[in-house]
PDB file of C-alpha atoms in Angstrom:
ATOM      1  CA  UNK A   1    -185.881  90.698  61.176  1.00  0.00           C
ATOM      2  CA  UNK A   2    -186.025  86.910  61.355  1.00  0.00           C
ATOM      3  CA  UNK A   3    -189.404  86.036  62.826  1.00  0.00           C
ATOM      4  CA  UNK A   4    -190.865  86.581  66.260  1.00  0.00           C
ATOM      5  CA  UNK A   5    -189.444  83.559  68.004  1.00  0.00           C
ATOM      6  CA  UNK A   6    -186.494  81.215  67.901  1.00  0.00           C
ATOM      7  CA  UNK A   7    -188.099  78.334  69.790  1.00  0.00           C
ATOM      8  CA  UNK A   8    -189.195  75.215  67.942  1.00  0.00           C
ATOM      9  CA  UNK A   9    -192.495  73.781  69.235  1.00  0.00           C
ATOM     10  CA  UNK A  10    -190.909  70.606  70.623  1.00  0.00           C
ATOM     11  CA  UNK A  11    -188.376  72.381  72.857  1.00  0.00           C
ATOM     12  CA  UNK A  12    -188.419  71.677  76.583  1.00  0.00           C
ATOM     13  CA  UNK A  13    -188.885  74.622  78.933  1.00  0.00           C
ATOM     14  CA  UNK A  14    -185.884  76.008  80.779  1.00  0.00           C
ATOM     15  CA  UNK A  15    -186.286  75.120  84.427  1.00  0.00           C
ATOM     16  CA  UNK A  16    -186.777  78.019  86.830  1.00  0.00           C
ATOM     17  CA  UNK A  17    -184.184  78.492  89.588  1.00  0.00           C
ATOM     18  CA  UNK A  18    -181.450  76.419  87.892  1.00  0.00           C
ATOM     19  CA  UNK A  19    -178.200  77.697  86.374  1.00  0.00           C
ATOM     20  CA  UNK A  20    -177.831  76.956  82.663  1.00  0.00           C
ATOM     21  CA  UNK A  21    -175.131  77.480  80.069  1.00  0.00           C
ATOM     22  CA  UNK A  22    -176.600  79.495  77.189  1.00  0.00           C
ATOM     23  CA  UNK A  23    -174.521  79.956  74.027  1.00  0.00           C
ATOM     24  CA  UNK A  24    -175.277  81.902  70.878  1.00  0.00           C
ATOM     25  CA  UNK A  25    -173.493  81.867  67.518  1.00  0.00           C
ATOM     26  CA  UNK A  26    -173.790  84.436  64.754  1.00  0.00           C
ATOM     27  CA  UNK A  27    -172.016  84.010  61.421  1.00  0.00           C
ATOM     28  CA  UNK A  28    -171.903  86.984  59.074  1.00  0.00           C
ATOM     29  CA  UNK A  29    -173.172  86.416  55.574  1.00  0.00           C
ATOM     30  CA  UNK A  30    -171.046  87.069  52.528  1.00  0.00           C
ATOM     31  CA  UNK A  31    -172.394  90.395  51.197  1.00  0.00           C
ATOM     32  CA  UNK A  32    -174.851  89.660  48.399  1.00  0.00           C
ATOM     33  CA  UNK A  33    -175.322  86.043  49.535  1.00  0.00           C
ATOM     34  CA  UNK A  34    -177.853  84.560  51.977  1.00  0.00           C
ATOM     35  CA  UNK A  35    -175.288  82.395  53.786  1.00  0.00           C
ATOM     36  CA  UNK A  36    -175.377  83.875  57.299  1.00  0.00           C
ATOM     37  CA  UNK A  37    -176.245  81.731  60.299  1.00  0.00           C
ATOM     38  CA  UNK A  38    -177.509  81.880  63.868  1.00  0.00           C
ATOM     39  CA  UNK A  39    -177.561  79.033  66.376  1.00  0.00           C
ATOM     40  CA  UNK A  40    -177.994  78.581  70.108  1.00  0.00           C
ATOM     41  CA  UNK A  41    -177.288  75.878  72.660  1.00  0.00           C
ATOM     42  CA  UNK A  42    -178.575  75.289  76.198  1.00  0.00           C
ATOM     43  CA  UNK A  43    -176.259  73.191  78.382  1.00  0.00           C
ATOM     44  CA  UNK A  44    -174.404  72.014  75.281  1.00  0.00           C
ATOM     45  CA  UNK A  45    -177.565  70.852  73.482  1.00  0.00           C
ATOM     46  CA  UNK A  46    -178.240  72.544  70.141  1.00  0.00           C
ATOM     47  CA  UNK A  47    -181.706  74.108  70.473  1.00  0.00           C
ATOM     48  CA  UNK A  48    -181.897  76.063  67.236  1.00  0.00           C
ATOM     49  CA  UNK A  49    -179.928  76.611  64.037  1.00  0.00           C
ATOM     50  CA  UNK A  50    -181.014  78.970  61.275  1.00  0.00           C
ATOM     51  CA  UNK A  51    -179.223  79.311  57.964  1.00  0.00           C
ATOM     52  CA  UNK A  52    -179.734  81.388  54.837  1.00  0.00           C
ATOM     53  CA  UNK A  53    -179.747  84.721  56.681  1.00  0.00           C
ATOM     54  CA  UNK A  54    -178.751  87.977  54.993  1.00  0.00           C
ATOM     55  CA  UNK A  55    -177.437  90.043  57.930  1.00  0.00           C
ATOM     56  CA  UNK A  56    -175.540  92.650  55.911  1.00  0.00           C
ATOM     57  CA  UNK A  57    -175.096  94.157  52.469  1.00  0.00           C
ATOM     58  CA  UNK A  58    -171.461  95.336  52.740  1.00  0.00           C
ATOM     59  CA  UNK A  59    -168.342  93.683  54.174  1.00  0.00           C
ATOM     60  CA  UNK A  60    -167.669  96.802  56.284  1.00  0.00           C
ATOM     61  CA  UNK A  61    -170.759  96.012  58.353  1.00  0.00           C
ATOM     62  CA  UNK A  62    -169.792  93.774  61.277  1.00  0.00           C
ATOM     63  CA  UNK A  63    -171.434  92.733  64.519  1.00  0.00           C
ATOM     64  CA  UNK A  64    -170.230  95.480  66.844  1.00  0.00           C
ATOM     65  CA  UNK A  65    -172.099  95.008  70.108  1.00  0.00           C
ATOM     66  CA  UNK A  66    -173.052  92.312  72.575  1.00  0.00           C
ATOM     67  CA  UNK A  67    -175.771  92.872  75.152  1.00  0.00           C
ATOM     68  CA  UNK A  68    -177.111  90.656  77.906  1.00  0.00           C
ATOM     69  CA  UNK A  69    -180.848  90.931  78.242  1.00  0.00           C
ATOM     70  CA  UNK A  70    -183.793  88.973  79.504  1.00  0.00           C
ATOM     71  CA  UNK A  71    -187.070  89.281  77.633  1.00  0.00           C
ATOM     72  CA  UNK A  72    -189.950  88.491  79.975  1.00  0.00           C
ATOM     73  CA  UNK A  73    -193.574  89.441  79.345  1.00  0.00           C
ATOM     74  CA  UNK A  74    -196.894  88.331  80.780  1.00  0.00           C
ATOM     75  CA  UNK A  75    -197.261  86.191  77.669  1.00  0.00           C
ATOM     76  CA  UNK A  76    -194.452  83.949  78.948  1.00  0.00           C
ATOM     77  CA  UNK A  77    -194.916  84.053  82.724  1.00  0.00           C
ATOM     78  CA  UNK A  78    -197.401  85.099  85.362  1.00  0.00           C
ATOM     79  CA  UNK A  79    -194.666  85.764  87.942  1.00  0.00           C
ATOM     80  CA  UNK A  80    -194.693  89.305  89.347  1.00  0.00           C
ATOM     81  CA  UNK A  81    -190.922  89.273  89.822  1.00  0.00           C
ATOM     82  CA  UNK A  82    -188.468  87.765  87.357  1.00  0.00           C
ATOM     83  CA  UNK A  83    -184.729  87.855  88.035  1.00  0.00           C
ATOM     84  CA  UNK A  84    -181.995  86.665  85.685  1.00  0.00           C
ATOM     85  CA  UNK A  85    -178.342  86.397  86.724  1.00  0.00           C
ATOM     86  CA  UNK A  86    -175.421  86.323  84.271  1.00  0.00           C
ATOM     87  CA  UNK A  87    -172.004  84.901  85.191  1.00  0.00           C
ATOM     88  CA  UNK A  88    -168.926  83.659  83.371  1.00  0.00           C
ATOM     89  CA  UNK A  89    -169.583  85.589  80.153  1.00  0.00           C
ATOM     90  CA  UNK A  90    -167.195  84.712  77.302  1.00  0.00           C
ATOM     91  CA  UNK A  91    -166.961  85.960  73.715  1.00  0.00           C
ATOM     92  CA  UNK A  92    -165.098  83.599  71.385  1.00  0.00           C
ATOM     93  CA  UNK A  93    -164.502  82.938  67.694  1.00  0.00           C
ATOM     94  CA  UNK A  94    -165.290  79.196  67.917  1.00  0.00           C
ATOM     95  CA  UNK A  95    -167.577  76.938  69.931  1.00  0.00           C
ATOM     96  CA  UNK A  96    -166.507  76.487  73.556  1.00  0.00           C
ATOM     97  CA  UNK A  97    -169.252  74.425  75.203  1.00  0.00           C
ATOM     98  CA  UNK A  98    -170.257  74.316  78.866  1.00  0.00           C
ATOM     99  CA  UNK A  99    -167.467  74.444  81.482  1.00  0.00           C
ATOM    100  CA  UNK A 100    -166.261  71.042  82.640  1.00  0.00           C
ATOM    101  CA  UNK A 101    -167.212  69.206  79.433  1.00  0.00           C
ATOM    102  CA  UNK A 102    -165.050  67.743  76.715  1.00  0.00           C
ATOM    103  CA  UNK A 103    -166.314  70.478  74.385  1.00  0.00           C
ATOM    104  CA  UNK A 104    -164.911  73.320  76.435  1.00  0.00           C
TER     105      UNK A 104
END
C-alpha cells in the first residue's frame, strides 16, 4: 500500500478522446532496504516518481503479472459511459519513450 493516489495536485488532466502514451516503471527493492521505486510518464513527460518503497521482503519475490485496467468512478467523472482503448503494449527492462521520439 502506497497511498490512495499517485497524482500530484499540480498535474494537468488527461484530455478525453485523445490517444496518449502512458508508461510505468517499477524497480524492486533490495530485500531489507527501502530502495524500491515507481514512476510514470504521460507522452514522455514524467508525471510522478516515488522512491523509498519496500515492495518485498525476499529476493525470490518478483513482479509476476501485468494487467491493463482503467479505474473510473463517479468521483472522477460524471460520464455514464467510459471507454478506454489499449494499443501497442510493450514490456521492457529500460525506458523506451513514446514512439517516434528520440527516446524510443
